[in-house]
Amino acid sequence: VSMLKAVLSSPGGRLPPLCCTQPRASAVCLEGVQCEAGGEPGGAPDGKDASYLVPLQSSLLPAGPRERVVPSYCLEREGCPGALGEPLVCGDILLINIGESIHEMSFVVHARGFTLTPTKGGGSQPQHIVRLWSPFTLVEKCQVKALQQAEHWAVFKLTVFRQQGTDLSFYLASSGPDADRQRASWLAAVVDALANVTASLIPDHELRVQPVLGKARTYRRIIAGYLLYCECADKATVFYCELHAQMAGVAELVFYSDDYCEEELFNIVFQDTAAVSTRKGAYCTVFGLDMHRFCARNREEKDLWLRAVSNIKVKLMFGAPDPTAGELAIFRAAVHERLEALPLPRRELPGPSPDECGAAAVF
């Protein structure tokens, strides 16, 4: 009745628009800048006058998102130490340029990045290095010949995967009689910082195996959840990804803007020749499908995604027929059983405020 009165009393007999004055969620990037959510909160779309906006009454539908955005993050930022967060561990370390030089550096592990500073002056010393942590990082122990050095070295390597250009590698070494213990401490600090940053970038959610009611596009779902997708160089975007069972000799990974699965952005179709890859080490949540690189929320979820994609590839290799509804239910039950055994994901790391890192680009 109240709605009918509003229609009759409004100019032209039209209902006032139901507008949301707040975005549904704001993603905080590594630089501490909120992603755009379709304009200023409370403003009118397209820069129009906002005087026609009316508050929602309790009897009406709850406010929904005015615009759903796909958050992107810049994973590389030079010369902004404030964006790195609080320092966690610091100490001396060796920076090894394979086949070229060895430098004594001061290594500081921060909550959101790290710095390498030469401890000695001189023209041959490397420049001061400031890097934000990239979730697309492999941490691993490795063996490097110590040349003619008499003391023991314990070496580890940080590899930052990039979609375009050359991957970045940092060879770092502890030295001395307790080098192994020092390396273990460094690895623990780096792995913990990387895990916290990765968890802070991916929305809190549960992996799903059941399709979305009323969304026919999701009916062949095997597993779905948020993943970081490595785009150009040091840019990563959060998509809601859905792996589909094989059909007509191909399978696909579908990308949505969010878990409502109302807006399909694009998809990756793959066949039995697709390259499925990952790396083992002290820490790695990255896996690849052909030339595409993804980052899961943690190592356990990465293994689950990798196993699901690999199983689909095997079915394609052996020419398995399109699965029936009953077979899809069996596939989902097997994935769900493994989901139940996963540990709880760690909580998100609070993002830095804009004052900590100054002006930053918004993607």
XYZ file of C-alpha atoms in Angstrom:
363
model
C 0.000 0.000 0.000
C 2.789 2.392 0.937
C 4.531 1.645 -2.348
C 1.304 2.394 -4.289
C 0.912 5.699 -2.446
C 4.504 6.560 -3.325
C 3.740 5.917 -6.996
C 0.607 8.044 -6.968
C 2.238 10.905 -5.102
C 5.485 10.983 -7.077
C 5.805 13.163 -10.225
C 4.686 11.234 -13.293
C 3.573 8.309 -11.137
C 7.050 6.781 -11.027
C 8.753 5.104 -8.131
C 11.859 6.803 -6.771
C 14.959 4.758 -7.614
C 16.299 2.261 -5.117
C 19.905 3.332 -4.804
C 22.708 2.020 -2.649
C 24.713 4.824 -1.047
C 27.588 2.559 -0.022
C 29.615 0.080 -2.077
C 29.216 -3.578 -1.118
C 32.888 -3.974 -0.366
C 36.109 -2.055 -0.802
C 39.271 -4.013 -1.528
C 42.487 -2.658 -0.057
C 45.516 -3.037 -2.267
C 49.102 -3.379 -1.184
C 49.592 0.359 -1.450
C 46.640 0.953 0.848
C 44.382 2.547 -1.741
C 40.742 1.556 -1.946
C 39.580 0.332 -5.329
C 37.021 2.453 -7.079
C 33.432 1.378 -6.620
C 31.547 3.323 -9.249
C 32.070 6.861 -7.908
C 31.993 8.551 -4.549
C 29.878 6.865 -1.843
C 26.496 8.496 -1.690
C 26.889 10.207 -5.063
C 24.655 9.874 -8.061
C 25.741 7.756 -11.035
C 27.214 9.509 -14.072
C 27.839 12.674 -12.086
C 24.115 13.609 -11.940
C 22.552 15.567 -9.137
C 22.017 13.335 -6.099
C 19.001 15.213 -4.745
C 16.574 12.583 -6.031
C 18.129 9.787 -3.940
C 15.898 8.625 -1.088
C 16.734 6.382 1.880
C 15.423 2.854 1.757
C 12.556 2.046 4.075
C 12.728 -1.034 6.286
C 9.792 -2.599 4.426
C 11.643 -2.513 1.104
C 14.395 -4.731 -0.200
C 17.794 -4.331 1.482
C 20.360 -2.151 -0.228
C 22.492 -3.950 -2.794
C 25.734 -3.050 -4.508
C 25.521 -0.188 -6.973
C 28.399 -1.605 -8.971
C 30.573 -4.682 -8.469
C 34.205 -4.111 -9.200
C 37.037 -6.535 -9.866
C 39.939 -5.461 -7.629
C 43.433 -5.298 -9.089
C 46.701 -4.791 -7.257
C 50.077 -3.391 -8.155
C 52.649 -5.833 -6.785
C 55.714 -3.677 -7.410
C 56.490 -0.331 -5.881
C 59.921 1.209 -5.711
C 60.977 4.024 -3.415
C 58.055 3.846 -0.986
C 59.378 2.293 2.243
C 56.250 3.355 4.142
C 54.183 0.886 2.145
C 56.195 -2.056 3.467
C 54.587 -2.086 6.915
C 56.345 -2.832 10.154
C 59.749 -4.554 10.102
C 59.675 -8.143 11.306
C 63.240 -9.469 11.000
C 66.518 -7.804 10.056
C 70.135 -8.824 9.779
C 73.149 -9.206 7.512
C 73.037 -11.459 4.491
C 74.870 -12.130 1.238
C 73.300 -11.155 -2.094
C 74.654 -13.435 -4.835
C 74.618 -12.495 -8.510
C 75.324 -15.866 -10.095
C 78.539 -15.791 -12.079
C 79.113 -12.107 -11.343
C 79.490 -10.871 -7.788
C 78.708 -11.310 -4.100
C 77.658 -8.394 -1.908
C 77.166 -7.965 1.824
C 73.700 -6.548 2.432
C 71.363 -5.651 5.257
C 68.146 -7.634 4.773
C 64.937 -6.393 6.416
C 61.743 -8.458 6.169
C 58.658 -6.268 6.513
C 55.014 -7.231 6.811
C 54.353 -6.245 3.184
C 57.757 -6.297 1.539
C 61.497 -6.333 2.034
C 64.564 -4.144 1.607
C 68.174 -4.954 0.728
C 70.728 -2.265 1.570
C 74.497 -2.438 0.923
C 76.471 -2.447 4.167
C 79.588 -1.061 2.485
C 79.974 1.958 0.226
C 81.646 1.963 -3.136
C 80.843 2.272 -6.802
C 80.615 -1.476 -7.353
C 77.929 -1.977 -4.727
C 74.349 -2.760 -5.868
C 71.597 -0.230 -5.441
C 69.214 -0.170 -2.517
C 66.353 -2.610 -3.270
C 62.781 -2.038 -2.084
C 60.120 -4.579 -3.058
C 56.571 -5.342 -2.043
C 55.790 -8.997 -1.477
C 54.206 -10.606 -4.499
C 51.927 -13.602 -3.899
C 53.423 -15.016 -7.096
C 56.661 -15.838 -5.283
C 58.502 -19.124 -4.926
C 60.669 -19.566 -1.834
C 63.132 -22.447 -1.965
C 66.419 -23.692 -0.611
C 69.128 -24.148 -3.192
C 72.751 -25.123 -3.573
C 75.315 -22.673 -4.904
C 79.021 -23.381 -5.025
C 80.860 -21.233 -2.525
C 83.742 -20.625 -4.877
C 86.896 -20.508 -2.781
C 85.201 -19.381 0.395
C 86.136 -21.520 3.392
C 83.060 -20.772 5.468
C 79.770 -22.577 5.085
C 76.933 -20.963 3.145
C 73.237 -21.706 3.396
C 71.520 -20.325 0.291
C 67.861 -19.699 -0.466
C 66.176 -18.179 -3.491
C 63.205 -15.872 -3.990
C 61.653 -16.098 -7.463
C 58.934 -13.618 -8.423
C 56.882 -14.936 -11.347
C 55.722 -12.352 -13.860
C 53.274 -12.746 -16.716
C 55.280 -10.579 -19.056
C 58.994 -9.979 -19.027
C 61.639 -11.868 -17.075
C 60.960 -13.465 -13.708
C 62.884 -11.820 -10.877
C 65.291 -13.931 -8.804
C 67.149 -13.082 -5.613
C 69.824 -15.464 -4.347
C 70.450 -14.855 -0.650
C 72.848 -16.675 1.663
C 73.573 -16.903 5.355
C 77.194 -17.585 6.264
C 79.138 -18.837 9.219
C 78.979 -21.894 11.461
C 75.227 -21.424 12.186
C 74.264 -20.621 8.586
C 71.615 -23.345 8.428
C 69.876 -22.044 11.529
C 69.956 -18.497 10.204
C 68.508 -19.603 6.881
C 65.698 -21.443 8.645
C 64.848 -18.240 10.535
C 64.873 -16.176 7.354
C 62.676 -18.696 5.549
C 60.143 -18.779 8.376
C 59.855 -14.974 8.404
C 59.551 -14.684 4.610
C 57.001 -17.497 4.320
C 54.851 -16.061 7.109
C 54.877 -12.571 5.557
C 54.009 -13.921 2.103
C 51.162 -16.028 3.468
C 49.696 -13.024 5.311
C 49.873 -10.783 2.241
C 48.274 -13.427 0.014
C 45.441 -13.956 2.497
C 44.851 -10.188 2.664
C 44.341 -9.898 -1.096
C 41.847 -12.739 -1.587
C 38.302 -12.193 -0.227
C 37.101 -14.299 2.658
C 35.085 -17.118 1.117
C 34.530 -20.865 0.977
C 35.396 -22.993 -2.028
C 32.211 -24.324 -3.616
C 31.400 -27.427 -5.632
C 27.639 -27.007 -6.106
C 26.308 -24.862 -8.989
C 24.476 -21.594 -8.359
C 20.728 -22.063 -8.386
C 19.213 -20.511 -11.488
C 22.578 -19.991 -13.223
C 22.739 -22.569 -16.014
C 26.304 -21.560 -16.843
C 27.446 -23.046 -13.532
C 25.819 -26.463 -13.891
C 29.049 -28.178 -14.960
C 30.987 -26.753 -11.995
C 33.593 -28.950 -10.349
C 35.144 -26.359 -8.028
C 34.845 -22.582 -7.720
C 36.531 -19.905 -5.635
C 38.547 -16.702 -5.723
C 42.011 -16.766 -7.298
C 44.624 -14.141 -8.025
C 45.344 -13.952 -11.750
C 48.752 -12.671 -12.862
C 48.328 -10.104 -15.605
C 50.893 -7.730 -17.105
C 54.222 -7.670 -15.235
C 53.446 -6.919 -11.567
C 49.672 -6.571 -11.737
C 47.337 -9.127 -10.188
C 43.549 -9.246 -10.366
C 41.113 -11.131 -8.152
C 38.567 -13.181 -10.098
C 35.978 -15.708 -9.034
C 37.053 -18.762 -11.029
C 35.018 -21.839 -11.843
C 36.414 -25.082 -13.249
C 34.005 -26.925 -15.550
C 33.931 -30.616 -16.364
C 34.892 -31.668 -19.867
C 32.406 -31.365 -22.696
C 32.857 -32.176 -26.399
C 36.564 -32.813 -25.919
C 37.433 -29.553 -24.132
C 37.178 -28.088 -20.638
C 37.153 -24.511 -19.444
C 37.950 -22.219 -16.566
C 35.365 -19.438 -16.310
C 36.060 -16.027 -14.746
C 33.360 -14.044 -12.946
C 33.445 -10.707 -11.179
C 32.240 -12.287 -7.920
C 30.661 -15.374 -6.402
C 27.151 -14.388 -7.551
C 28.272 -15.552 -11.023
C 26.004 -13.009 -12.692
C 28.715 -11.392 -14.816
C 30.967 -13.674 -16.830
C 34.104 -11.799 -17.832
C 35.977 -14.338 -19.956
C 37.008 -17.965 -20.010
C 40.016 -20.165 -20.744
C 39.301 -23.223 -22.881
C 41.893 -25.999 -22.650
C 42.409 -29.402 -24.221
C 44.347 -32.561 -23.395
C 47.608 -30.885 -24.504
C 47.354 -28.111 -21.890
C 50.416 -27.670 -19.667
C 49.518 -27.833 -15.964
C 52.379 -26.732 -13.736
C 53.505 -25.661 -10.284
C 56.730 -25.457 -8.295
C 57.747 -27.093 -5.045
C 59.724 -25.381 -2.334
C 59.469 -23.930 1.138
C 56.523 -21.857 -0.079
C 54.572 -21.603 -3.330
C 50.850 -21.023 -3.892
C 51.220 -20.510 -7.651
C 50.066 -22.879 -10.373
C 49.893 -22.530 -14.127
C 47.573 -23.529 -16.941
C 49.409 -23.098 -20.225
C 50.653 -19.477 -20.164
C 48.263 -18.393 -17.412
C 49.424 -18.104 -13.801
C 47.186 -18.242 -10.760
C 47.718 -17.851 -7.049
C 45.543 -19.630 -4.492
C 44.886 -18.494 -0.934
C 47.252 -21.067 0.567
C 49.264 -24.140 -0.382
C 46.483 -26.581 0.470
C 43.978 -24.831 -1.793
C 46.582 -24.639 -4.549
C 47.040 -28.416 -4.369
C 43.275 -28.896 -4.571
C 42.916 -26.665 -7.637
C 45.914 -28.342 -9.234
C 44.495 -31.804 -8.595
C 41.080 -30.863 -9.998
C 42.556 -29.360 -13.181
C 44.910 -32.332 -13.610
C 42.035 -34.809 -13.264
C 40.063 -32.999 -15.949
C 43.119 -33.046 -18.214
C 43.510 -36.812 -17.717
C 39.876 -37.344 -18.715
C 40.496 -35.303 -21.851
C 43.647 -37.299 -22.658
C 41.746 -40.588 -22.545
C 38.719 -39.283 -24.427
C 36.268 -39.642 -21.562
C 32.647 -38.966 -22.584
C 30.737 -35.988 -21.305
C 29.794 -36.691 -17.675
C 26.200 -37.380 -16.744
C 24.462 -35.608 -13.872
C 25.207 -38.591 -11.648
C 28.886 -38.578 -12.553
C 29.114 -34.847 -11.882
C 27.655 -35.473 -8.439
C 30.358 -38.078 -7.781
C 33.114 -35.669 -8.921
C 31.777 -32.927 -6.657
C 31.495 -35.274 -3.705
C 35.141 -36.281 -4.094
C 36.263 -32.631 -4.209
C 34.027 -31.727 -1.273
C 35.552 -34.515 0.796
C 38.965 -32.942 0.313
C 37.540 -29.502 1.061
C 36.386 -30.731 4.445
C 39.971 -31.732 5.286
C 41.477 -28.325 4.467
C 42.738 -26.172 7.358
C 40.994 -22.898 8.100
C 42.494 -20.026 6.075
C 44.419 -17.455 8.045
C 42.835 -14.097 8.743
C 43.443 -11.099 6.536
C 46.329 -8.735 7.150
C 45.103 -5.153 7.732
C 46.064 -2.909 4.844
C 48.212 0.208 5.277
C 46.633 3.634 5.421
C 47.238 6.097 2.588
C 49.432 8.171 4.909
C 51.861 5.271 5.207
C 52.753 5.193 1.534
C 51.591 8.478 0.044
C 49.775 8.757 -3.237
C 49.492 5.516 -5.170
C 47.927 4.434 -8.439
C 44.452 2.895 -8.345
C 43.810 -0.033 -10.630
